[in-house]
């Protein structure tokens, strides 16, 4: 694990800003270590939600491991069971309550410390439900207090009392939280926090606070440091990355160009841009930066201008299609992926047809499909013209059928082509089989030596199997290893 501050890595010096609040938390890290002295303790973590939450979990793991706990996959065996929650849709909530139910008995027998954090904890009705129906939790912490986990854990252990540490603020940025990453090839780097868009279906702005961007030098230093550790692929994260504001007129396009210059990094991805903020300078940067993958996640949400207006998305069907055209004109090889919600209040059959129409025209590489879920406190929840569940499901199935047929057709187009594949690992069942991803994020399986893991190889695609492609190796591109 990397310790932040100024340090040396493979002979290179890195200086990463450390917030004074994090220095203060380091004291609690020491205090927890002191309390647990002589004990060999384990922790588990379950992450629900998006890549930003996963990146947050890596920070939670960083803090916990610094306190001397080692990870176990089984929460029933852990001394400290952490859940990092999401509340973007109802099914994410159900998952937490199920897990808490399972942990009740384990806690009684073993005294497991139960800590629940993340977006869902920011919601008042959830806090009340936990107090009433699951009073055996030890710590709840929100999105604005994640960095205080060492202090919260120390207080919970020392005083043996329940800690509730959730605040509702616009939000800050805390540089220098230790990170324990899940992968050693691909890494996520959060470039901005919060959201200002208030799409009318979405809970995120209420639980994550206002938009705030990290300083460019902190992001660049983090990526350089990842490159020095052997990471090959970087995903820049934010709820609306193309409204990134690094100060002094330093925008997302500038960041893409600077990250592109970092030696050792082979691929750059980013999620999510908002169509309304997709400026020409970003299109130009994607075109000119060789490491930026030529696939853009361009969330559509709905194809009907009327529904988009009700969703407060601030673009029309035509503007979305025109933007895609403009990008395609500049970068002919570009492909798109998207997010779509079906069954938003007031969505008529004709509106839904508009969504299908855009899907046909865009021919997406990948579509993440969601059934509209009412979120307490959002304008969408207050709308009177809610769509019956049955209709939502029928529409979802229709969309799914269209998407699957497109995905299959798109897969066929790869057969016979040569693709650059970043080798991610060997197949679980067969050491001789490698698995990796194309620039467009398609999984490719092919025969090869495990020494190729971490390298970019040319693979000839032989067969399309709907969820993955099968190929054979042509050439190793670069000889850098992890
Ligand atoms: N900031 C990103 C995505 C955030 S949430 C963006 O704007 O693209 C990820 C996805 O969840 C959204 O794109 C949307 O498709 C979906 N989503 C958000 N709120 C939802 C809700 N109430 N019901 C169903 N899907 C929702
Ligand atoms: Fe939610 Fe819209 Fe913000 Fe994305 S841009 S997080 S969908 S409010
Ligand atoms: Fe992400 Fe879910 Fe929060 S989608 S920002 S973890 S509500």
Short mmCIF file of C-alpha atoms and ligand atoms in Angstrom, two decimals:
data_model
loop_
_atom_site.label_atom_id
_atom_site.label_comp_id
_atom_site.label_asym_id
_atom_site.label_seq_id
_atom_site.Cartn_x
_atom_site.Cartn_y
_atom_site.Cartn_z
CA UNK A 1 0.00 0.00 0.00
CA UNK A 2 1.20 3.48 -0.84
CA UNK A 3 1.71 5.89 2.03
CA UNK A 4 0.90 9.44 1.06
CA UNK A 5 2.97 12.54 1.55
CA UNK A 6 6.39 12.67 -0.07
CA UNK A 7 7.87 9.30 -0.84
CA UNK A 8 10.06 7.41 -3.21
CA UNK A 9 8.80 4.72 -5.54
CA UNK A 10 11.15 2.91 -7.90
CA UNK A 11 13.64 5.74 -7.54
CA UNK A 12 11.11 8.45 -8.37
CA UNK A 13 9.92 11.05 -5.93
CA UNK A 14 6.19 11.69 -5.56
CA UNK A 15 4.55 14.41 -3.56
CA UNK A 16 0.88 14.06 -2.89
CA UNK A 17 -1.03 16.66 -0.95
CA UNK A 18 -2.22 15.48 2.45
CA UNK A 19 -5.10 17.37 4.00
CA UNK A 20 -4.62 18.40 7.62
CA UNK A 21 -7.84 16.56 8.49
CA UNK A 22 -6.24 13.39 7.21
CA UNK A 23 -3.11 14.01 9.27
CA UNK A 24 -5.45 14.37 12.25
CA UNK A 25 -7.10 11.03 11.38
CA UNK A 26 -3.68 9.37 11.29
CA UNK A 27 -3.60 9.86 15.06
CA UNK A 28 -6.73 7.76 15.40
CA UNK A 29 -5.21 5.12 13.17
CA UNK A 30 -2.41 4.82 15.74
CA UNK A 31 -4.90 4.80 18.62
CA UNK A 32 -6.94 1.98 17.07
CA UNK A 33 -3.73 0.01 16.56
CA UNK A 34 -2.90 0.53 20.23
CA UNK A 35 -6.39 -0.64 21.33
CA UNK A 36 -6.15 -3.76 19.17
CA UNK A 37 -2.55 -4.55 20.08
CA UNK A 38 -1.69 -8.24 20.04
CA UNK A 39 -4.91 -9.19 18.28
CA UNK A 40 -5.05 -10.49 14.75
CA UNK A 41 -8.21 -8.94 13.37
CA UNK A 42 -10.06 -9.21 10.06
CA UNK A 43 -12.52 -7.04 8.16
CA UNK A 44 -14.92 -7.52 5.28
CA UNK A 45 -16.40 -4.96 2.96
CA UNK A 46 -19.41 -5.06 0.67
CA UNK A 47 -19.75 -2.29 -1.89
CA UNK A 48 -23.04 -1.45 -3.54
CA UNK A 49 -23.41 1.17 -6.25
CA UNK A 50 -21.27 2.91 -8.80
CA UNK A 51 -17.56 3.14 -9.56
CA UNK A 52 -17.29 6.23 -7.37
CA UNK A 53 -18.51 4.16 -4.45
CA UNK A 54 -16.05 1.42 -5.33
CA UNK A 55 -13.27 4.00 -5.29
CA UNK A 56 -14.53 5.21 -1.90
CA UNK A 57 -14.42 1.61 -0.67
CA UNK A 58 -10.79 1.37 -1.73
CA UNK A 59 -10.16 4.34 0.55
CA UNK A 60 -12.10 2.73 3.41
CA UNK A 61 -9.97 -0.41 2.91
CA UNK A 62 -6.83 1.75 2.87
CA UNK A 63 -7.69 3.25 6.25
CA UNK A 64 -8.75 -0.07 7.78
CA UNK A 65 -5.65 -1.93 6.61
CA UNK A 66 -3.48 0.85 8.00
CA UNK A 67 -5.18 0.17 11.33
CA UNK A 68 -3.91 -3.41 11.16
CA UNK A 69 -6.98 -5.36 10.02
CA UNK A 70 -6.59 -7.86 7.21
CA UNK A 71 -9.28 -8.61 4.68
CA UNK A 72 -11.60 -11.58 4.55
CA UNK A 73 -14.31 -12.16 1.96
CA UNK A 74 -16.71 -13.65 4.47
CA UNK A 75 -18.52 -11.03 6.58
CA UNK A 76 -19.73 -13.72 9.00
CA UNK A 77 -16.13 -14.37 9.98
CA UNK A 78 -14.94 -10.77 10.15
CA UNK A 79 -14.29 -8.76 13.31
CA UNK A 80 -15.30 -5.63 11.44
CA UNK A 81 -18.02 -5.84 8.77
CA UNK A 82 -18.33 -2.77 6.57
CA UNK A 83 -21.06 -2.02 4.05
CA UNK A 84 -20.69 0.88 1.62
CA UNK A 85 -24.20 1.58 0.39
CA UNK A 86 -25.98 3.03 -2.64
CA UNK A 87 -29.50 4.43 -2.87
CA UNK A 88 -29.81 5.21 -6.57
CA UNK A 89 -32.53 2.56 -6.98
CA UNK A 90 -34.69 0.60 -4.57
CA UNK A 91 -33.01 -2.77 -5.17
CA UNK A 92 -29.74 -1.34 -3.84
CA UNK A 93 -31.53 -0.67 -0.54
CA UNK A 94 -33.02 -4.15 -0.25
CA UNK A 95 -29.55 -5.63 -0.44
CA UNK A 96 -28.41 -3.79 2.71
CA UNK A 97 -31.35 -4.86 4.85
CA UNK A 98 -30.92 -8.47 3.80
CA UNK A 99 -27.26 -8.39 4.76
CA UNK A 100 -27.95 -6.72 8.11
CA UNK A 101 -30.49 -9.42 8.92
CA UNK A 102 -27.83 -12.06 8.28
CA UNK A 103 -25.33 -10.31 10.54
CA UNK A 104 -27.59 -10.00 13.60
CA UNK A 105 -26.90 -13.48 14.97
CA UNK A 106 -23.23 -13.32 14.05
CA UNK A 107 -22.91 -10.10 16.00
CA UNK A 108 -24.55 -11.64 19.07
CA UNK A 109 -22.16 -14.59 18.98
CA UNK A 110 -18.97 -12.88 17.93
CA UNK A 111 -19.33 -9.20 18.76
CA UNK A 112 -18.68 -8.17 15.15
CA UNK A 113 -18.41 -4.41 14.70
CA UNK A 114 -20.95 -3.42 12.05
CA UNK A 115 -20.18 -0.21 10.13
CA UNK A 116 -22.46 1.13 7.41
CA UNK A 117 -21.46 4.00 5.16
CA UNK A 118 -22.14 5.60 1.81
CA UNK A 119 -24.96 7.34 0.00
CA UNK A 120 -27.88 5.62 1.67
CA UNK A 121 -26.74 6.77 5.09
CA UNK A 122 -27.32 10.38 4.00
CA UNK A 123 -31.07 9.71 3.90
CA UNK A 124 -33.03 10.58 7.07
CA UNK A 125 -35.70 7.90 6.59
CA UNK A 126 -32.98 5.28 6.30
CA UNK A 127 -31.25 6.44 9.48
CA UNK A 128 -34.61 6.16 11.28
CA UNK A 129 -35.25 2.70 9.86
CA UNK A 130 -31.84 1.53 11.03
CA UNK A 131 -32.36 2.89 14.55
CA UNK A 132 -35.77 1.27 14.76
CA UNK A 133 -35.30 -2.08 13.06
CA UNK A 134 -31.55 -2.72 13.08
CA UNK A 135 -30.36 -1.05 16.30
CA UNK A 136 -27.39 -3.39 16.58
CA UNK A 137 -25.20 -1.47 14.12
CA UNK A 138 -22.09 0.16 15.62
CA UNK A 139 -21.22 2.92 13.18
CA UNK A 140 -23.02 4.78 10.46
CA UNK A 141 -21.07 7.27 8.38
CA UNK A 142 -22.06 9.25 5.32
CA UNK A 143 -20.41 10.43 2.14
CA UNK A 144 -19.05 13.59 3.79
CA UNK A 145 -17.48 11.79 6.78
CA UNK A 146 -15.83 8.81 5.10
CA UNK A 147 -12.37 10.24 5.85
CA UNK A 148 -13.21 10.18 9.59
CA UNK A 149 -13.60 6.43 9.70
CA UNK A 150 -10.54 5.93 11.97
CA UNK A 151 -11.95 8.38 14.53
CA UNK A 152 -15.42 6.81 14.38
CA UNK A 153 -14.03 3.31 14.75
CA UNK A 154 -11.83 4.36 17.66
CA UNK A 155 -14.78 5.91 19.49
CA UNK A 156 -16.97 2.88 18.84
CA UNK A 157 -14.29 0.50 20.15
CA UNK A 158 -13.29 2.61 23.14
CA UNK A 159 -16.70 3.69 24.41
CA UNK A 160 -18.58 0.63 23.17
CA UNK A 161 -21.35 2.91 22.01
CA UNK A 162 -23.14 3.48 18.76
CA UNK A 163 -21.64 6.19 16.54
CA UNK A 164 -23.72 8.16 14.06
CA UNK A 165 -21.54 10.42 11.96
CA UNK A 166 -23.59 11.80 9.08
CA UNK A 167 -23.66 15.44 8.07
CA UNK A 168 -25.51 17.22 5.30
CA UNK A 169 -23.17 19.76 3.69
CA UNK A 170 -22.14 20.87 0.21
CA UNK A 171 -18.96 18.86 0.68
CA UNK A 172 -15.18 19.13 0.84
CA UNK A 173 -12.23 17.36 -0.76
CA UNK A 174 -9.84 15.42 1.44
CA UNK A 175 -6.53 14.63 -0.23
CA UNK A 176 -4.25 11.93 1.09
CA UNK A 177 -6.62 9.22 2.30
CA UNK A 178 -4.70 5.92 2.04
CA UNK A 179 -5.95 3.65 -0.72
CA UNK A 180 -5.92 -0.12 -0.99
CA UNK A 181 -6.77 -0.86 -4.59
CA UNK A 182 -8.74 -3.89 -5.76
CA UNK A 183 -6.79 -4.44 -8.97
CA UNK A 184 -3.16 -4.13 -9.99
CA UNK A 185 -3.68 -3.28 -13.66
CA UNK A 186 -6.70 -1.01 -13.85
CA UNK A 187 -7.31 1.86 -11.44
CA UNK A 188 -10.05 4.41 -10.91
CA UNK A 189 -9.19 7.99 -10.07
CA UNK A 190 -11.98 10.24 -8.81
CA UNK A 191 -11.47 13.68 -10.35
CA UNK A 192 -14.54 15.38 -8.93
CA UNK A 193 -17.16 14.83 -6.27
CA UNK A 194 -20.86 15.68 -6.07
CA UNK A 195 -23.33 16.78 -8.70
CA UNK A 196 -25.18 20.01 -9.53
CA UNK A 197 -27.51 18.71 -12.17
CA UNK A 198 -30.54 17.58 -10.19
CA UNK A 199 -31.99 15.30 -12.85
CA UNK A 200 -35.50 14.91 -11.50
CA UNK A 201 -35.30 11.12 -10.99
CA UNK A 202 -31.93 11.14 -9.26
CA UNK A 203 -30.97 11.06 -5.59
CA UNK A 204 -27.23 11.55 -6.13
CA UNK A 205 -27.09 15.38 -5.74
CA UNK A 206 -28.90 15.08 -2.39
CA UNK A 207 -26.51 12.50 -0.97
CA UNK A 208 -23.21 13.55 -2.54
CA UNK A 209 -23.35 17.33 -2.23
CA UNK A 210 -22.31 19.96 -4.76
CA UNK A 211 -19.81 19.60 -7.58
CA UNK A 212 -16.18 20.07 -6.55
CA UNK A 213 -13.08 19.25 -8.56
CA UNK A 214 -9.70 18.03 -7.33
CA UNK A 215 -6.69 20.12 -8.26
CA UNK A 216 -5.08 18.98 -11.52
CA UNK A 217 -1.67 18.44 -9.92
CA UNK A 218 -3.13 16.05 -7.31
CA UNK A 219 -4.83 13.98 -10.01
CA UNK A 220 -1.75 13.92 -12.24
CA UNK A 221 0.54 12.98 -9.39
CA UNK A 222 -1.82 10.14 -8.42
CA UNK A 223 -1.82 8.80 -12.00
CA UNK A 224 1.99 9.08 -12.25
CA UNK A 225 2.26 7.16 -9.04
CA UNK A 226 -0.11 4.48 -10.38
CA UNK A 227 1.99 4.24 -13.55
CA UNK A 228 5.11 3.72 -11.43
CA UNK A 229 3.34 0.84 -9.67
CA UNK A 230 2.59 -0.83 -13.02
CA UNK A 231 -1.00 0.24 -13.62
CA UNK A 232 -1.89 0.31 -17.31
CA UNK A 233 -5.46 1.56 -17.43
CA UNK A 234 -6.93 4.59 -15.70
CA UNK A 235 -10.60 5.49 -15.43
CA UNK A 236 -11.29 9.09 -14.51
CA UNK A 237 -14.43 9.30 -12.41
CA UNK A 238 -17.06 11.91 -11.65
CA UNK A 239 -20.83 12.34 -11.92
CA UNK A 240 -20.30 14.85 -14.70
CA UNK A 241 -16.65 14.73 -15.75
CA UNK A 242 -16.91 17.27 -18.52
CA UNK A 243 -17.84 19.97 -16.07
CA UNK A 244 -14.50 19.33 -14.34
CA UNK A 245 -13.04 22.66 -13.28
CA UNK A 246 -9.40 22.60 -12.27
CA UNK A 247 -9.22 26.38 -11.84
CA UNK A 248 -7.47 28.99 -14.00
CA UNK A 249 -9.42 27.83 -17.02
CA UNK A 250 -8.06 24.29 -16.71
CA UNK A 251 -10.86 22.06 -17.99
CA UNK A 252 -11.55 18.38 -18.61
CA UNK A 253 -9.90 18.49 -22.05
CA UNK A 254 -6.68 19.79 -20.45
CA UNK A 255 -6.76 16.99 -17.91
CA UNK A 256 -7.21 14.36 -20.63
CA UNK A 257 -4.21 15.77 -22.48
CA UNK A 258 -2.03 15.82 -19.37
CA UNK A 259 -2.97 12.30 -18.27
CA UNK A 260 -2.31 11.13 -21.84
CA UNK A 261 1.31 12.25 -21.47
CA UNK A 262 2.03 10.01 -18.49
CA UNK A 263 4.49 7.25 -19.40
CA UNK A 264 3.43 3.71 -18.59
CA UNK A 265 -0.31 4.33 -18.79
CA UNK A 266 -1.69 2.64 -21.91
CA UNK A 267 -5.40 3.33 -21.69
CA UNK A 268 -7.56 6.13 -20.38
CA UNK A 269 -11.31 5.90 -19.87
CA UNK A 270 -13.74 8.31 -18.22
CA UNK A 271 -17.28 8.15 -16.78
CA UNK A 272 -19.65 9.90 -16.96
CA UNK A 273 -19.83 12.90 -19.22
CA UNK A 274 -23.14 14.76 -19.49
CA UNK A 275 -24.34 15.36 -23.07
CA UNK A 276 -25.25 18.98 -22.27
CA UNK A 277 -21.63 19.80 -21.37
CA UNK A 278 -19.86 17.93 -24.16
CA UNK A 279 -17.78 20.72 -25.69
CA UNK A 280 -15.71 20.61 -28.87
CA UNK A 281 -12.41 20.90 -26.99
CA UNK A 282 -13.20 17.58 -25.26
CA UNK A 283 -14.01 15.93 -28.62
CA UNK A 284 -10.71 17.23 -29.98
CA UNK A 285 -8.78 15.96 -26.95
CA UNK A 286 -10.34 12.48 -27.26
CA UNK A 287 -9.38 12.46 -30.93
CA UNK A 288 -5.81 13.61 -30.39
CA UNK A 289 -4.94 11.62 -27.27
CA UNK A 290 -3.83 8.19 -28.45
CA UNK A 291 -4.39 6.54 -25.05
CA UNK A 292 -7.98 7.74 -24.64
CA UNK A 293 -10.20 4.79 -25.58
CA UNK A 294 -12.41 5.47 -28.53
CA UNK A 295 -15.58 4.55 -26.70
CA UNK A 296 -17.68 7.20 -25.04
CA UNK A 297 -20.26 6.57 -22.37
CA UNK A 298 -22.94 9.08 -23.33
CA UNK A 299 -25.91 8.69 -20.97
CA UNK A 300 -29.17 9.06 -22.89
CA UNK A 301 -31.68 8.30 -20.08
CA UNK A 302 -34.65 8.73 -22.47
CA UNK A 303 -35.16 9.27 -26.19
CA UNK A 304 -38.20 11.51 -25.99
CA UNK A 305 -37.65 15.25 -25.80
CA UNK A 306 -40.72 15.57 -23.60
CA UNK A 307 -39.46 13.01 -21.09
CA UNK A 308 -35.96 14.50 -21.20
CA UNK A 309 -37.50 17.85 -20.27
CA UNK A 310 -39.40 16.31 -17.37
CA UNK A 311 -36.14 14.60 -16.32
CA UNK A 312 -34.39 18.01 -16.34
CA UNK A 313 -31.69 16.67 -18.64
CA UNK A 314 -31.38 19.94 -20.61
CA UNK A 315 -31.04 18.43 -24.10
CA UNK A 316 -33.53 17.24 -26.71
CA UNK A 317 -33.57 14.00 -28.69
CA UNK A 318 -32.28 15.92 -31.70
CA UNK A 319 -29.48 17.63 -29.77
CA UNK A 320 -28.31 14.28 -28.42
CA UNK A 321 -28.24 12.70 -31.87
CA UNK A 322 -26.57 15.78 -33.32
CA UNK A 323 -23.86 15.63 -30.66
CA UNK A 324 -23.22 11.96 -31.44
CA UNK A 325 -22.97 12.86 -35.13
CA UNK A 326 -20.55 15.68 -34.40
CA UNK A 327 -18.33 13.33 -32.39
CA UNK A 328 -18.51 10.64 -35.07
CA UNK A 329 -17.57 13.14 -37.78
CA UNK A 330 -14.42 14.07 -35.86
CA UNK A 331 -13.59 10.53 -34.71
CA UNK A 332 -15.05 8.04 -37.21
CA UNK A 333 -13.97 4.96 -35.24
CA UNK A 334 -15.80 6.08 -32.07
CA UNK A 335 -18.46 3.85 -30.50
CA UNK A 336 -20.88 4.66 -27.71
CA UNK A 337 -22.33 3.11 -24.59
CA UNK A 338 -25.19 4.54 -22.55
CA UNK A 339 -27.59 4.48 -19.58
CA UNK A 340 -31.35 4.34 -20.15
CA UNK A 341 -34.26 4.56 -17.73
CA UNK A 342 -37.62 3.13 -18.73
CA UNK A 343 -40.94 4.08 -17.17
CA UNK A 344 -40.22 7.62 -15.98
CA UNK A 345 -43.48 9.35 -14.90
CA UNK A 346 -45.57 10.40 -17.88
CA UNK A 347 -43.68 8.23 -20.39
CA UNK A 348 -46.18 7.36 -23.14
CA UNK A 349 -45.95 4.56 -25.65
CA UNK A 350 -44.82 7.15 -28.21
CA UNK A 351 -42.14 8.46 -25.80
CA UNK A 352 -40.86 4.95 -25.30
CA UNK A 353 -40.76 4.45 -29.09
CA UNK A 354 -38.47 7.50 -29.19
CA UNK A 355 -36.08 5.73 -26.84
CA UNK A 356 -36.10 2.65 -29.08
CA UNK A 357 -35.56 4.91 -32.08
CA UNK A 358 -32.44 6.50 -30.56
CA UNK A 359 -31.12 3.05 -29.58
CA UNK A 360 -31.55 1.89 -33.19
CA UNK A 361 -29.84 4.97 -34.57
CA UNK A 362 -26.96 5.00 -32.08
CA UNK A 363 -26.21 1.29 -32.34
CA UNK A 364 -24.64 1.31 -28.87
CA UNK A 365 -21.80 -0.99 -27.96
CA UNK A 366 -23.31 -1.41 -24.51
CA UNK A 367 -26.51 -0.23 -22.80
CA UNK A 368 -27.08 -0.17 -19.04
CA UNK A 369 -30.86 -0.39 -18.66
CA UNK A 370 -32.83 0.59 -15.57
CA UNK A 371 -36.46 0.50 -14.53
CA UNK A 372 -37.43 3.85 -13.04
CA UNK A 373 -37.33 3.70 -9.26
CA UNK A 374 -39.05 6.37 -7.14
CA UNK A 375 -36.60 8.11 -4.83
CA UNK A 376 -37.93 9.97 -1.80
CA UNK A 377 -37.18 13.69 -1.96
CA UNK A 378 -36.71 13.89 -5.74
CA UNK A 379 -39.15 15.78 -8.01
CA UNK A 380 -39.82 12.56 -9.95
CA UNK A 381 -41.30 10.98 -6.84
CA UNK A 382 -43.77 13.84 -6.48
CA UNK A 383 -45.05 13.53 -10.06
CA UNK A 384 -48.59 12.22 -10.30
CA UNK A 385 -48.39 10.36 -13.60
CA UNK A 386 -46.36 7.37 -12.36
CA UNK A 387 -46.22 4.40 -14.72
CA UNK A 388 -47.67 1.08 -13.48
CA UNK A 389 -45.00 -1.51 -12.63
CA UNK A 390 -46.35 -3.95 -15.18
CA UNK A 391 -45.93 -1.49 -18.07
CA UNK A 392 -42.44 -0.56 -16.90
CA UNK A 393 -41.46 -4.23 -16.99
CA UNK A 394 -42.96 -4.84 -20.42
CA UNK A 395 -41.07 -1.83 -21.81
CA UNK A 396 -37.88 -2.91 -20.11
CA UNK A 397 -38.13 -6.33 -21.75
CA UNK A 398 -38.75 -4.76 -25.15
CA UNK A 399 -35.71 -2.52 -24.79
CA UNK A 400 -33.64 -5.45 -23.59
CA UNK A 401 -34.58 -7.53 -26.63
CA UNK A 402 -33.54 -4.72 -28.97
CA UNK A 403 -30.27 -4.13 -27.13
CA UNK A 404 -29.40 -7.82 -27.12
CA UNK A 405 -29.95 -8.15 -30.84
CA UNK A 406 -27.76 -5.08 -31.42
CA UNK A 407 -25.03 -6.33 -29.10
CA UNK A 408 -25.00 -9.60 -30.98
CA UNK A 409 -24.81 -7.86 -34.36
CA UNK A 410 -22.04 -5.60 -33.09
CA UNK A 411 -20.16 -8.64 -31.83
CA UNK A 412 -20.35 -10.21 -35.29
CA UNK A 413 -18.63 -7.15 -36.75
CA UNK A 414 -15.52 -7.94 -34.70
CA UNK A 415 -15.11 -11.39 -36.26
CA UNK A 416 -12.09 -11.35 -38.57
CA UNK A 417 -10.72 -8.05 -37.18
CA UNK A 418 -7.52 -7.52 -35.24
CA UNK A 419 -8.02 -5.98 -31.78
CA UNK A 420 -5.59 -4.57 -29.22
CA UNK A 421 -6.37 -6.40 -26.01
CA UNK A 422 -5.13 -5.54 -22.55
CA UNK A 423 -4.58 -8.93 -20.90
CA UNK A 424 -6.21 -8.89 -17.48
CA UNK A 425 -5.70 -12.44 -16.26
CA UNK A 426 -6.06 -16.12 -16.87
CA UNK A 427 -9.39 -17.92 -17.07
CA UNK A 428 -10.63 -19.32 -13.76
CA UNK A 429 -10.96 -22.83 -15.14
CA UNK A 430 -8.04 -22.96 -17.51
CA UNK A 431 -4.57 -21.51 -16.86
CA UNK A 432 -3.80 -21.65 -20.58
CA UNK A 433 -6.68 -19.33 -21.46
CA UNK A 434 -6.22 -15.59 -21.12
CA UNK A 435 -8.89 -12.98 -20.76
CA UNK A 436 -8.71 -9.29 -21.55
CA UNK A 437 -10.61 -6.37 -23.00
CA UNK A 438 -10.64 -4.47 -26.25
CA UNK A 439 -10.45 -0.69 -26.28
CA UNK A 440 -14.25 -0.77 -26.60
CA UNK A 441 -14.44 -2.83 -23.39
CA UNK A 442 -15.45 -6.14 -25.00
CA UNK A 443 -14.20 -9.23 -23.19
CA UNK A 444 -11.91 -11.40 -25.33
CA UNK A 445 -10.79 -14.91 -24.41
CA UNK A 446 -7.82 -16.52 -26.13
CA UNK A 447 -5.03 -19.02 -25.61
CA UNK A 448 -1.74 -17.69 -24.30
CA UNK A 449 0.92 -17.71 -21.64
CA UNK A 450 0.14 -16.20 -18.23
CA UNK A 451 3.29 -14.08 -18.62
CA UNK A 452 1.27 -11.89 -20.97
CA UNK A 453 -0.94 -10.62 -18.13
CA UNK A 454 -0.55 -6.83 -17.98
CA UNK A 455 0.50 -6.51 -21.61
CA UNK A 456 -1.23 -5.24 -24.71
CA UNK A 457 -1.48 -7.92 -27.35
CA UNK A 458 -2.93 -8.06 -30.86
CA UNK A 459 -5.69 -10.62 -31.02
CA UNK A 460 -7.46 -11.85 -34.14
CA UNK A 461 -11.15 -12.32 -33.39
CA UNK A 462 -12.46 -15.72 -34.47
CA UNK A 463 -15.90 -16.03 -32.91
CA UNK A 464 -18.61 -13.95 -31.27
CA UNK A 465 -20.27 -15.53 -28.22
CA UNK A 466 -22.69 -12.69 -27.30
CA UNK A 467 -21.07 -11.73 -23.96
CA UNK A 468 -17.51 -12.24 -25.07
CA UNK A 469 -15.34 -12.71 -28.13
CA UNK A 470 -13.00 -15.60 -28.80
CA UNK A 471 -9.73 -15.01 -30.57
CA UNK A 472 -6.16 -16.02 -31.18
CA UNK A 473 -3.04 -14.11 -30.41
CA UNK A 474 -1.17 -12.30 -33.20
CA UNK A 475 1.55 -10.21 -31.56
CA UNK A 476 2.63 -8.72 -28.26
CA UNK A 477 2.61 -4.95 -28.57
CA UNK A 478 4.61 -3.72 -25.64
CA UNK A 479 6.97 -5.57 -23.40
CA UNK A 480 6.28 -3.65 -20.21
CA UNK A 481 5.30 -5.85 -17.27
CA UNK A 482 3.45 -5.11 -14.08
N1 LIG B 1 -23.93 10.86 -13.18
C1 LIG B 1 -24.14 9.79 -14.04
C2 LIG B 1 -24.87 8.59 -13.50
C3 LIG B 1 -25.33 8.50 -12.14
S1 LIG B 1 -26.35 7.23 -11.58
C4 LIG B 1 -24.88 10.31 -15.23
O1 LIG B 1 -25.49 11.34 -15.18
O2 LIG B 1 -24.84 9.64 -16.22
C5 LIG B 1 -26.19 5.94 -12.77
C6 LIG B 1 -27.42 5.70 -13.57
O3 LIG B 1 -28.47 5.24 -12.75
C7 LIG B 1 -28.00 6.92 -14.27
O4 LIG B 1 -27.34 7.22 -15.43
C8 LIG B 1 -29.42 6.51 -14.50
O5 LIG B 1 -29.57 5.87 -15.73
C9 LIG B 1 -29.70 5.53 -13.38
N2 LIG B 1 -30.62 6.08 -12.38
C10 LIG B 1 -30.44 7.16 -11.61
N3 LIG B 1 -31.52 7.38 -10.84
C11 LIG B 1 -32.43 6.41 -11.14
C12 LIG B 1 -33.74 6.11 -10.71
N4 LIG B 1 -34.35 6.84 -9.80
N5 LIG B 1 -34.35 5.02 -11.23
C13 LIG B 1 -33.73 4.27 -12.16
N6 LIG B 1 -32.50 4.51 -12.62
C14 LIG B 1 -31.84 5.58 -12.12
FE1 LIG B 2 -27.84 12.04 -11.15
FE2 LIG B 2 -28.13 13.59 -13.24
FE3 LIG B 2 -26.20 14.10 -11.48
FE4 LIG B 2 -26.01 12.00 -13.08
S1 LIG B 2 -26.02 14.13 -13.74
S2 LIG B 2 -25.63 12.05 -10.87
S3 LIG B 2 -28.12 11.34 -13.27
S4 LIG B 2 -28.38 14.23 -11.11
FE1 LIG B 3 -23.10 5.98 -6.76
FE2 LIG B 3 -25.29 4.91 -5.77
FE3 LIG B 3 -24.16 6.89 -4.53
S1 LIG B 3 -24.85 5.23 -7.88
S2 LIG B 3 -23.12 8.07 -6.08
S3 LIG B 3 -23.30 4.88 -4.87
S4 LIG B 3 -26.32 6.61 -4.78
#
